[in-house]
PDB file of C-alpha atoms in Angstrom:
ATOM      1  CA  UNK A  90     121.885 181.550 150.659  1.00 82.00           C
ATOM      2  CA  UNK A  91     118.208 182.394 149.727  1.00 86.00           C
ATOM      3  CA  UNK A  92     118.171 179.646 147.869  1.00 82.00           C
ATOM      4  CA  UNK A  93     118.845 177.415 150.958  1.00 81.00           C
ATOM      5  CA  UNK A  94     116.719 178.998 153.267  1.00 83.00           C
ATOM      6  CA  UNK A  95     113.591 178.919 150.559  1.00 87.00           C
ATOM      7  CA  UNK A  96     114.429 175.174 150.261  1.00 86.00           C
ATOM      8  CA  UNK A  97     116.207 173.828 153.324  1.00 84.00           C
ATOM      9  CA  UNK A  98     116.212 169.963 152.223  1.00 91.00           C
ATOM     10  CA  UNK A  99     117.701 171.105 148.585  1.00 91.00           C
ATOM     11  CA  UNK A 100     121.147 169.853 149.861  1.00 92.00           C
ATOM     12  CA  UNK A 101     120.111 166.420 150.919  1.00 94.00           C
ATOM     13  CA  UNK A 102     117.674 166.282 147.556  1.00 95.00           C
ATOM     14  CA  UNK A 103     121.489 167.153 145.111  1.00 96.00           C
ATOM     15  CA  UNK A 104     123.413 164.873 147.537  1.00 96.00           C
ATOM     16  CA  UNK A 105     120.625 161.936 146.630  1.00 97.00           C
ATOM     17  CA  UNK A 106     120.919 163.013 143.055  1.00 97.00           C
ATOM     18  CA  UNK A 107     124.759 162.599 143.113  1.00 98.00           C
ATOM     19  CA  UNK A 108     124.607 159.802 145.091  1.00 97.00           C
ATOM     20  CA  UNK A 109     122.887 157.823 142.281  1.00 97.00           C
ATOM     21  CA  UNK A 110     124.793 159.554 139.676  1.00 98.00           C
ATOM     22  CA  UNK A 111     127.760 157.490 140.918  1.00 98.00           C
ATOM     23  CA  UNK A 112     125.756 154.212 141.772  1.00 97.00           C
ATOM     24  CA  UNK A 113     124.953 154.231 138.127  1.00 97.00           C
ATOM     25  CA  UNK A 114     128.591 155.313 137.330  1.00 97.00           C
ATOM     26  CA  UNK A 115     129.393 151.782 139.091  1.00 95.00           C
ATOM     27  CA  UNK A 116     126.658 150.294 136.691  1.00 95.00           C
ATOM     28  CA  UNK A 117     128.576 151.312 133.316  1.00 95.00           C
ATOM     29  CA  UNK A 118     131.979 150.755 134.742  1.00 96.00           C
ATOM     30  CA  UNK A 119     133.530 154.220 134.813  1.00 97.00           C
ATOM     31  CA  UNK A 120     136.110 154.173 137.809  1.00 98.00           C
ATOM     32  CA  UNK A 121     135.198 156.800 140.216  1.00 98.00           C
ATOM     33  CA  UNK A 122     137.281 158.298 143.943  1.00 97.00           C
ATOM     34  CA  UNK A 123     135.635 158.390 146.684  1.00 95.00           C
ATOM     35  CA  UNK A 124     134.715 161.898 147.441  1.00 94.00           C
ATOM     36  CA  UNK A 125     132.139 164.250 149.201  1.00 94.00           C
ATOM     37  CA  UNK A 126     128.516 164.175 148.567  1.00 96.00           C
ATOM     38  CA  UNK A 127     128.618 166.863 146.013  1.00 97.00           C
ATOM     39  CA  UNK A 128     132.051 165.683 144.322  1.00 97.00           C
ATOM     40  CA  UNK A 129     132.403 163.265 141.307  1.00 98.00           C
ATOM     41  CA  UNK A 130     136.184 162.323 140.613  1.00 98.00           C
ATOM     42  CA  UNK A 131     136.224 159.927 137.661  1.00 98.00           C
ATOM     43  CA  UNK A 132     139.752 157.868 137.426  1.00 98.00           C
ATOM     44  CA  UNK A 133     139.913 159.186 134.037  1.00 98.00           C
ATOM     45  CA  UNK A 134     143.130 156.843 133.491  1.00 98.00           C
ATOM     46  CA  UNK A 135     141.318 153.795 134.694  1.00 98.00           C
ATOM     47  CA  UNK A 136     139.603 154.196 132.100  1.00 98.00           C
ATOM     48  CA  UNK A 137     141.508 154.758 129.048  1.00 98.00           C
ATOM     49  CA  UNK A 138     141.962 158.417 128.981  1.00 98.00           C
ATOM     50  CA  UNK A 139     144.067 161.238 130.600  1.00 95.00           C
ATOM     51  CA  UNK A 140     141.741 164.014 132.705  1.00 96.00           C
ATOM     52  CA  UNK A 141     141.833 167.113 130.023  1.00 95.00           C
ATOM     53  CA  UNK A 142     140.821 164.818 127.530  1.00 97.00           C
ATOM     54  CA  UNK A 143     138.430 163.300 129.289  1.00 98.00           C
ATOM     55  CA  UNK A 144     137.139 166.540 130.207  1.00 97.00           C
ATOM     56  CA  UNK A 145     137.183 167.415 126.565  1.00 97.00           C
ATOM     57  CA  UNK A 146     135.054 164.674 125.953  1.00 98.00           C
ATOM     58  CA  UNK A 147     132.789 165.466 128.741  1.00 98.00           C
ATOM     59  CA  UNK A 148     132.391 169.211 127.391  1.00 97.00           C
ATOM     60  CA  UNK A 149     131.747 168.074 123.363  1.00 97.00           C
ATOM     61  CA  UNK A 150     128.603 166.174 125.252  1.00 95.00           C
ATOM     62  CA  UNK A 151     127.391 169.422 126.918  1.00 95.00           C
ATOM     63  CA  UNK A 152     128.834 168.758 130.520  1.00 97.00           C
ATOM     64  CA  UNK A 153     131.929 170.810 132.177  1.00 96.00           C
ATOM     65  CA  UNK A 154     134.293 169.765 134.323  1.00 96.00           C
ATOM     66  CA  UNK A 155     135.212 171.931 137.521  1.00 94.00           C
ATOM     67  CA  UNK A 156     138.738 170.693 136.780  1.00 91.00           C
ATOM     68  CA  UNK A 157     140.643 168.401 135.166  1.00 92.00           C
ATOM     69  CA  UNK A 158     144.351 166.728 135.825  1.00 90.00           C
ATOM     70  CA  UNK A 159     146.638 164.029 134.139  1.00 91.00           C
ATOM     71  CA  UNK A 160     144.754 161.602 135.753  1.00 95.00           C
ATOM     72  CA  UNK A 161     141.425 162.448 136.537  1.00 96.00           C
ATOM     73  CA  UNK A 162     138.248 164.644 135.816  1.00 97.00           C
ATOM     74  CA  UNK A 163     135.886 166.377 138.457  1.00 97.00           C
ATOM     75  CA  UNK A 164     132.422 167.133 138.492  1.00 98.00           C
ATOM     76  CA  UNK A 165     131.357 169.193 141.082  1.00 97.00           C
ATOM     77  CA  UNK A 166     127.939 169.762 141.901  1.00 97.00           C
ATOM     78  CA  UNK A 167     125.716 172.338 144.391  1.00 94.00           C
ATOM     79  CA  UNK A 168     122.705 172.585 146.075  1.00 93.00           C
ATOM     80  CA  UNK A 169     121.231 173.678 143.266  1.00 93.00           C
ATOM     81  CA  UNK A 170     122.064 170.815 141.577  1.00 95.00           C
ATOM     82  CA  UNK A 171     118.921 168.025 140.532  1.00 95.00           C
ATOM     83  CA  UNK A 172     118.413 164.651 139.050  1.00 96.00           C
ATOM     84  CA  UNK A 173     117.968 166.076 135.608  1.00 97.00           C
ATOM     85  CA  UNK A 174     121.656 167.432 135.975  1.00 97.00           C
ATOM     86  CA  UNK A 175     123.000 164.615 137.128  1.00 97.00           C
ATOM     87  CA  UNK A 176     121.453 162.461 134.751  1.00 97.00           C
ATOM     88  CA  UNK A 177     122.693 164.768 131.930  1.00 97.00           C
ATOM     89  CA  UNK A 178     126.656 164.032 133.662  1.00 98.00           C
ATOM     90  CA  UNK A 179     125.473 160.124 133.548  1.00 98.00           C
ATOM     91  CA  UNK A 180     124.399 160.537 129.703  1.00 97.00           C
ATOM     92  CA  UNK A 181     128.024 162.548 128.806  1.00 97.00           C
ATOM     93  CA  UNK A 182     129.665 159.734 130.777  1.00 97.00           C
ATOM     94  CA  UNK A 183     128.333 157.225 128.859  1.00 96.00           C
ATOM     95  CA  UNK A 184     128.562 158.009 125.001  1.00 97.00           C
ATOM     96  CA  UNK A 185     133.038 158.245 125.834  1.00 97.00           C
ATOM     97  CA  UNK A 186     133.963 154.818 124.706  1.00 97.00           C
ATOM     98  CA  UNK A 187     135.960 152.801 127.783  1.00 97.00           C
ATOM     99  CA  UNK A 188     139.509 152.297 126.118  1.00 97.00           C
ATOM    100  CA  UNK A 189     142.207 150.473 127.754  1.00 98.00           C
ATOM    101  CA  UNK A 190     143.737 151.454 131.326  1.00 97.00           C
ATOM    102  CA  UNK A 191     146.566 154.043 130.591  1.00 98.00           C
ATOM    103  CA  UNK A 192     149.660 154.903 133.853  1.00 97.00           C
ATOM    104  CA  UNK A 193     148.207 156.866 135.975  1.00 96.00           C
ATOM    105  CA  UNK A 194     150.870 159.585 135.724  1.00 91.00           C
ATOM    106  CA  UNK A 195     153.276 160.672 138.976  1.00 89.00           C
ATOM    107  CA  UNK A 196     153.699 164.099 139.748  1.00 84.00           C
ATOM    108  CA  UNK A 197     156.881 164.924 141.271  1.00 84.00           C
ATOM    109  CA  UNK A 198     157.906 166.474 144.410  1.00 85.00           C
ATOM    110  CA  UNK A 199     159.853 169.462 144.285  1.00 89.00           C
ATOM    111  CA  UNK A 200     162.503 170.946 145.939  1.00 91.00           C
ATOM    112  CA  UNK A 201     162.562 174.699 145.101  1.00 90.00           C
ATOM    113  CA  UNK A 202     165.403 176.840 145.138  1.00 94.00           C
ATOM    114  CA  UNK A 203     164.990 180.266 145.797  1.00 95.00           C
ATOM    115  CA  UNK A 204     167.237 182.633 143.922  1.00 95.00           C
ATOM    116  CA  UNK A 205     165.677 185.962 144.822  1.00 95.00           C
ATOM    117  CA  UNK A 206     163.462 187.303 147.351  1.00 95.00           C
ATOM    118  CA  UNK A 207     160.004 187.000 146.084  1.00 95.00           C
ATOM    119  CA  UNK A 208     158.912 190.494 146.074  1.00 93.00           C
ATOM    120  CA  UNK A 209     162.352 191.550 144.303  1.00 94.00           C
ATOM    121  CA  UNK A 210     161.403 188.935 141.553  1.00 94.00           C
ATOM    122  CA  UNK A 211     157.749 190.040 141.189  1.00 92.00           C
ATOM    123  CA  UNK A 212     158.922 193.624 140.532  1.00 93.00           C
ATOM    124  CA  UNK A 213     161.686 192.826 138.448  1.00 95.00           C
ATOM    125  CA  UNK A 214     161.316 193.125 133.997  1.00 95.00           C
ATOM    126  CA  UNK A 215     159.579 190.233 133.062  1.00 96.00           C
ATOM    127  CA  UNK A 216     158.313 188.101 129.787  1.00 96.00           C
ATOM    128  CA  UNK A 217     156.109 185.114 128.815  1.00 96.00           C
ATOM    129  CA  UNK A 218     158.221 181.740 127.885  1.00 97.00           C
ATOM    130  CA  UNK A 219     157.435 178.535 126.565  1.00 97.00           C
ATOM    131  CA  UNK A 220     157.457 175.974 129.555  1.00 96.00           C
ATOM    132  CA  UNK A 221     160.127 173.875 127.778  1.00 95.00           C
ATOM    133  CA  UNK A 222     162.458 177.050 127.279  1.00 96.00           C
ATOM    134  CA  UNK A 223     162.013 178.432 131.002  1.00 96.00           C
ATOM    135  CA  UNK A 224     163.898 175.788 132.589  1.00 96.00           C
ATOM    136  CA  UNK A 225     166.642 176.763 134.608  1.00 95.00           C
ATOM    137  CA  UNK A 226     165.413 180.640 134.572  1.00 96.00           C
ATOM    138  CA  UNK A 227     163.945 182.559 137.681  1.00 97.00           C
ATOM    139  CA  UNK A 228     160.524 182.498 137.957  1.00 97.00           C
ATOM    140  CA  UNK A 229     158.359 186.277 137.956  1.00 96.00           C
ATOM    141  CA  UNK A 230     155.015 185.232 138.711  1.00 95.00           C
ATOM    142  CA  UNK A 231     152.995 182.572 141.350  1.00 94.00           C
ATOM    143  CA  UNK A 232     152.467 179.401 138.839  1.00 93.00           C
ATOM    144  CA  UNK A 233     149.382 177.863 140.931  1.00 90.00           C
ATOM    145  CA  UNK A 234     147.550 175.182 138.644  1.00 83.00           C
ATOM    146  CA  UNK A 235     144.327 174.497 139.774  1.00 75.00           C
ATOM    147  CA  UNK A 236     144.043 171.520 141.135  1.00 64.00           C
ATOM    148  CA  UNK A 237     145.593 171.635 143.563  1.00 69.00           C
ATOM    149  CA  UNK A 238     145.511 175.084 143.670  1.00 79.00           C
ATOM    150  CA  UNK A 239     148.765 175.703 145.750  1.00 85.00           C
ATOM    151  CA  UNK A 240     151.704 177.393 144.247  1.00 91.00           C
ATOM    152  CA  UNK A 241     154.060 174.550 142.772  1.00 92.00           C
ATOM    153  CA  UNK A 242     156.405 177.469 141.938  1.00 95.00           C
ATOM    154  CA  UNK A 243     156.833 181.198 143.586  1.00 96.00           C
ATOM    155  CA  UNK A 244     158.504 184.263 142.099  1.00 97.00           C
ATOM    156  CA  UNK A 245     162.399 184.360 142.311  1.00 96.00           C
ATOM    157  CA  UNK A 246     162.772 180.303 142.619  1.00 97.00           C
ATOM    158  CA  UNK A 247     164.485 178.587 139.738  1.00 96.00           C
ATOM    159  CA  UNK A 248     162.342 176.133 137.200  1.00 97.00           C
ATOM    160  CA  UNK A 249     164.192 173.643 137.318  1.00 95.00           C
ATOM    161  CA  UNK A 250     163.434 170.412 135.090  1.00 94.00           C
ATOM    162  CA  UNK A 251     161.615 169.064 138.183  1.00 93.00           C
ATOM    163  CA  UNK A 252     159.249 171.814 138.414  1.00 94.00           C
ATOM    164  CA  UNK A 253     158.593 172.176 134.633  1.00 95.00           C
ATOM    165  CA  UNK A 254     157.288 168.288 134.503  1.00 91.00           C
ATOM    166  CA  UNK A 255     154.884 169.351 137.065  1.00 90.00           C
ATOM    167  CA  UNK A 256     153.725 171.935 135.576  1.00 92.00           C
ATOM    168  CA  UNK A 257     153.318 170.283 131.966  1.00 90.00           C
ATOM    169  CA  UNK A 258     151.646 167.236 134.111  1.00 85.00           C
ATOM    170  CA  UNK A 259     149.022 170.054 134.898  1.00 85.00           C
ATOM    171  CA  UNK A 260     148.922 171.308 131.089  1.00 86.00           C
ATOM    172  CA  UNK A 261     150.622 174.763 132.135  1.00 92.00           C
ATOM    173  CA  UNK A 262     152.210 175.722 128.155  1.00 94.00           C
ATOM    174  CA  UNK A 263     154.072 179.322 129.437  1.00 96.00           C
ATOM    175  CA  UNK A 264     155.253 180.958 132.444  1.00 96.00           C
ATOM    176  CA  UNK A 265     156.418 183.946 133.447  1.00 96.00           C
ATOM    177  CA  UNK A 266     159.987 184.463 133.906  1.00 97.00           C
ATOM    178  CA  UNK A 267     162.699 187.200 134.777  1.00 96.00           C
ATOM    179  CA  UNK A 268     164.256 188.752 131.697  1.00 92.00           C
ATOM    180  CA  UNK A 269     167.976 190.162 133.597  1.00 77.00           C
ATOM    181  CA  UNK A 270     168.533 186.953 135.837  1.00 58.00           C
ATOM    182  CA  UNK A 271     169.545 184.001 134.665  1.00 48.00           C
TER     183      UNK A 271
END
């Protein structure tokens, strides 16, 4: 906040930075979302790659990602936030070699069924699984991958084989599940 109030036009000055990160985006041909001001989303499978690796990519070239999914990679900048940084994201961007298109991938909507009341599952004996070896137990714990950062599962619903795509879609490798209820 001191920050902002010591340099009120610092906004509009990272918003003009991003703002020609993604013109120049446009320039080398790396698919982008519209977003906010402050938000780059690149289309990650537009352009050959899936979002964590992408991300990987990004990171190896000294720039993180706020987050990453199957399909795309987000930058997300501040107020902060100046040419030289975005120029750094534009310079990352550029040295991952465009490959061809990959499916975007579909994330499935699910349909949980509760087995438990929540806070008797959350309280219940519990143990880390392998996402491929929870299916079809009741969930323990919130699973909330970020993005989107909502809850695709809650304690005392069921994984079913619905809900464990999602959550390998999102790279989640282990949940929590209950050990006496199957």
């Amino acid at each position: 906040n001191k920050f902002i109030s010591d340099r009120p036009d610092a906004v509009n000055h990272a918003c003009e930075s991003v703002r020609y990160l993604k013109n120049k985006l446009a320039d080398y041909e790396i698919p982008i979302k519209d977003s906010d001001p402050l938000r780059v989303v690149v289309k990650a499978y537009e352009y050959g790659y899936n979002g964590f690796n992408f991300a990987d990519k990004l990171r190896q070239n000294g720039v993180e990602c706020e987050m990453s999914d199957r399909n795309h990679a987000v930058l997300l900048f501040s107020a902060t936030s100046t040419h030289r940084d975005c120029q750094r994201a534009l310079t990352a961007m550029s040295l991952i070699p465009k490959k061809k298109p990959i499916i975007k991938a579909e994330y499935p909507v699910l349909k949980p069924k509760q087995a438990l009341p929540m806070c008797d599952a959350m309280f219940m004996p519990q143990k880390r699984v392998p996402l491929a070896k929870a299916i079809g137990f009741v969930c323990g714990s919130v699973i909330a991958p970020c993005p989107p950062g909502v809850p695709l599962v809650m304690p005392g619903e069921i994984i079913s084989d619905e809900a464990a795509e999602a959550l390998r879609l999102y790279n989640v490798k282990e949940v929590s599940v209950i050990t006496k209820v199957r």
